[in-house]
XYZ file of C-alpha atoms in Angstrom:
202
model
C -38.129 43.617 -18.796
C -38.931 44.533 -15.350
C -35.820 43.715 -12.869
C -35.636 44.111 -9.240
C -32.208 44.366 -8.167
C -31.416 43.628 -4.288
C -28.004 44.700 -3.369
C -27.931 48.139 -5.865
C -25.468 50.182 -4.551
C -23.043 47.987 -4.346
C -19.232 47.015 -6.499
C -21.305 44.547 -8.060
C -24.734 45.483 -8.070
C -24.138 49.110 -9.495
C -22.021 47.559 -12.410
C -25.592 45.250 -12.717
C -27.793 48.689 -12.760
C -25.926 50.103 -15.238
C -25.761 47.056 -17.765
C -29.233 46.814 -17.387
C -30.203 50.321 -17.440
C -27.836 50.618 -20.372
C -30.482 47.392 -22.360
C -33.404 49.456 -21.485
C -34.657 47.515 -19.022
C -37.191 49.084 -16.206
C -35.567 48.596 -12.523
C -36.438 48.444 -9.102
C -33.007 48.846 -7.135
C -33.010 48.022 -3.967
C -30.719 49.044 -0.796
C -30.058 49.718 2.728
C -29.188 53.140 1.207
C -31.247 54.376 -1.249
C -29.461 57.690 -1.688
C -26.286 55.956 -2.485
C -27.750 54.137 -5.818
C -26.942 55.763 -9.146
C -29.635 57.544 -11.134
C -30.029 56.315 -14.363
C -32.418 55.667 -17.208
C -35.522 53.191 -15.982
C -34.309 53.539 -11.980
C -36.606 53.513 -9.325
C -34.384 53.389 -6.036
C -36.616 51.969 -2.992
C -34.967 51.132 0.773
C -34.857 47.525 1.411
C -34.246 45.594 3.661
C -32.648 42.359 3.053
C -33.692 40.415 6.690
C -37.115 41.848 6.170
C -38.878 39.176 4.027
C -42.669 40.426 3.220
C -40.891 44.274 3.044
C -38.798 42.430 0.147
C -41.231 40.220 -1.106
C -43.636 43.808 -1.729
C -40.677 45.662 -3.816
C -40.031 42.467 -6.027
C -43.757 41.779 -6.373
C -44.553 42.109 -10.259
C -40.901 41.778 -11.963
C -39.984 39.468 -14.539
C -36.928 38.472 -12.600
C -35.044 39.213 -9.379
C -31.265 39.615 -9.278
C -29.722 39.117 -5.507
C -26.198 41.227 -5.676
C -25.262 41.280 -1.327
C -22.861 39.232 0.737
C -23.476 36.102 2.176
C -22.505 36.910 5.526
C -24.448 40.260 5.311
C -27.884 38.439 4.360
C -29.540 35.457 5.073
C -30.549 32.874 2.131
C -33.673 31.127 3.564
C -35.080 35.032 4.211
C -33.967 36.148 0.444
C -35.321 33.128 -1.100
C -38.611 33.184 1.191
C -39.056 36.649 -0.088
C -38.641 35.690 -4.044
C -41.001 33.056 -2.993
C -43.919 34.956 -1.406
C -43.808 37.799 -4.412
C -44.609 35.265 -6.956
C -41.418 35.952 -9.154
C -40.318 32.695 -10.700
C -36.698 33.838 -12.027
C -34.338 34.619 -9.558
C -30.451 35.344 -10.119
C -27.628 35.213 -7.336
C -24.170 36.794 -7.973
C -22.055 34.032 -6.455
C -18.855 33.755 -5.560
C -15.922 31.722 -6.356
C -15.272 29.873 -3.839
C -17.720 26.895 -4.505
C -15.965 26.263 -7.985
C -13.736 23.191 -8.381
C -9.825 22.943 -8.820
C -9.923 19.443 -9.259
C -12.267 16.657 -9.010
C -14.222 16.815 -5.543
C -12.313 19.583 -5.011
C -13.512 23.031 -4.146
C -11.326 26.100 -4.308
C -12.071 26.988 -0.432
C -11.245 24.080 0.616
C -7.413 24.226 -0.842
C -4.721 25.309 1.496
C -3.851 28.788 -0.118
C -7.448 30.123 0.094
C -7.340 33.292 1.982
C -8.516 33.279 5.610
C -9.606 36.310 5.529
C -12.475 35.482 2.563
C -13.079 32.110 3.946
C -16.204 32.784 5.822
C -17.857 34.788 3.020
C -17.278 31.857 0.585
C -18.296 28.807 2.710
C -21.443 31.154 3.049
C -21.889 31.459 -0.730
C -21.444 27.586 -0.934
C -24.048 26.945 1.282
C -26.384 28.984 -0.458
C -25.531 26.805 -3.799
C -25.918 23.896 -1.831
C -29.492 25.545 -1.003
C -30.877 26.225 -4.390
C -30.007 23.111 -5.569
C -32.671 21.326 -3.674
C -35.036 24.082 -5.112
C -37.497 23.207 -7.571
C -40.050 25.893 -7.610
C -37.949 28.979 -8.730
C -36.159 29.349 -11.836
C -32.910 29.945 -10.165
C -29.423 31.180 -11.533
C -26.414 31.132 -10.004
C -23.151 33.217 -11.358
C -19.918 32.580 -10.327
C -17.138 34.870 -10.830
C -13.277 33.767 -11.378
C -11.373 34.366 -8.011
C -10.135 37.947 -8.943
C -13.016 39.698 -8.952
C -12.306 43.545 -9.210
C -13.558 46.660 -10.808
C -12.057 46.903 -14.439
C -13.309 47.488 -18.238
C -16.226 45.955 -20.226
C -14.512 44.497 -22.512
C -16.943 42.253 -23.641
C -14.128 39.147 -24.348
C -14.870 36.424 -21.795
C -14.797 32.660 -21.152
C -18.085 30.767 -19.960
C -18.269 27.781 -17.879
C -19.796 25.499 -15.062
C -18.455 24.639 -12.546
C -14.666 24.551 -12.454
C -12.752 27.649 -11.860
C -11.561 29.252 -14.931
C -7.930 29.896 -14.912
C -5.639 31.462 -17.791
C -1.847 32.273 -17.703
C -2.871 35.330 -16.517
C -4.688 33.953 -13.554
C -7.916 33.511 -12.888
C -10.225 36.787 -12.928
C -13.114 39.231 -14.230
C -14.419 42.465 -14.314
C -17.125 43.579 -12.327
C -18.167 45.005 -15.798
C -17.870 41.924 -18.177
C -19.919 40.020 -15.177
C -22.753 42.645 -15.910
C -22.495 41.570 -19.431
C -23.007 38.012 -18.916
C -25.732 38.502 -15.704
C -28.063 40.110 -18.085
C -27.307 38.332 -20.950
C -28.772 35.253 -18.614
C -31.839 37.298 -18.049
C -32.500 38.454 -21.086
C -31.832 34.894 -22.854
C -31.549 31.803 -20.175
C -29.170 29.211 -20.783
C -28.847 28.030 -17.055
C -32.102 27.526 -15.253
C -31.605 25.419 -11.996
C -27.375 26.004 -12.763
C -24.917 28.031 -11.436
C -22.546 28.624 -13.658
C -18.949 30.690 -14.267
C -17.682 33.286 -16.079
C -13.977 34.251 -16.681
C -11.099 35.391 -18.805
């Protein structure tokens, strides 16, 4: 498939490049820094910007499917999803955070007491932007959640799927930025959650 990949160079995003360059999969990747993205099989690194919407909309033109891999507080929604909009790509995947999952019923895990202050901002971003594509109907939308520990670790390929309550463990609640590679382009390659977010933990 052809993949355009917004956010490239990044913890998440370059974990994303290589999964997908590992499939043999044919990607744009996108960044402020071009230089900084890692050249692989199937890589075409372009400069992006993510505020600029027809600039975006002209390097996601013509893909299958568009992954958006930035922070919320670094980008704006309405512009990203404008852009996905105006190239004509119907599938477009978010890398989402945790903070929008629920710990109980009604209850969201940024909105309990030992959520860290310094993170809160980012994630009340993220859950607006869920709150967003759910009243969006014309785009074949995907929304990933990781666990709360989200860190760089080992594909280990063992993971837990779910929806939308945090998945927790006696270990905690966490992922790899690798395994979530696994399970981003398994979602492209085979979708199982249009108009969803959903989770992913061990």
């Amino acid at each position: 498939m052809k993949i355009a990949l917004i956010g490239a160079s990044g913890q998440v995003g370059s974990r994303l490049l290589k999964e997908l360059s590992d499939r043999g999969h044919t990607i744009t990747a996108i960044a402020r820094n071009p230089d900084k993205i890692a050249a692989l099989p199937g890589v075409t690194a372009e400069k992006g910007d993510v505020f600029d919407r027809d600039g975006l909309a002209a390097l996601i033109k013509g893909h299958d499917a568009v992954i958006s891999s930035v922070h919320f507080l670094d980008s704006d929604p309405d512009t990203l999803i404008a852009a996905v909009r105006a190239s004509g790509v119907k599938r477009y995947l978010v890398v989402g955070g945790a903070g929008s999952l629920d710990v109980a019923p009604g209850k969201r895990l940024v909105d309990t007491p030992t959520f860290p202050a310094i993170y809160k901002a980012e994630a009340q971003k993220g859950a607006d932007f869920l709150d967003t594509l759910r009243t969006i109907d014309d785009l074949d939308w995907t929304l990933l959640s990781p666990s709360a520990l989200f860190l760089a670790g080992e594909r280990t390929g063992k993971y837990r799927i779910g929806k939308d309550t945090l998945l927790t463990s006696d270990k905690g609640s966490s992922i790899s930025f690798e395994d979530y590679a696994i399970v981003m382009t398994d979602e492209i390659e085979k979708p199982a959650h249009i108009r969803q977010r959903f989770t992913v933990g061990y």
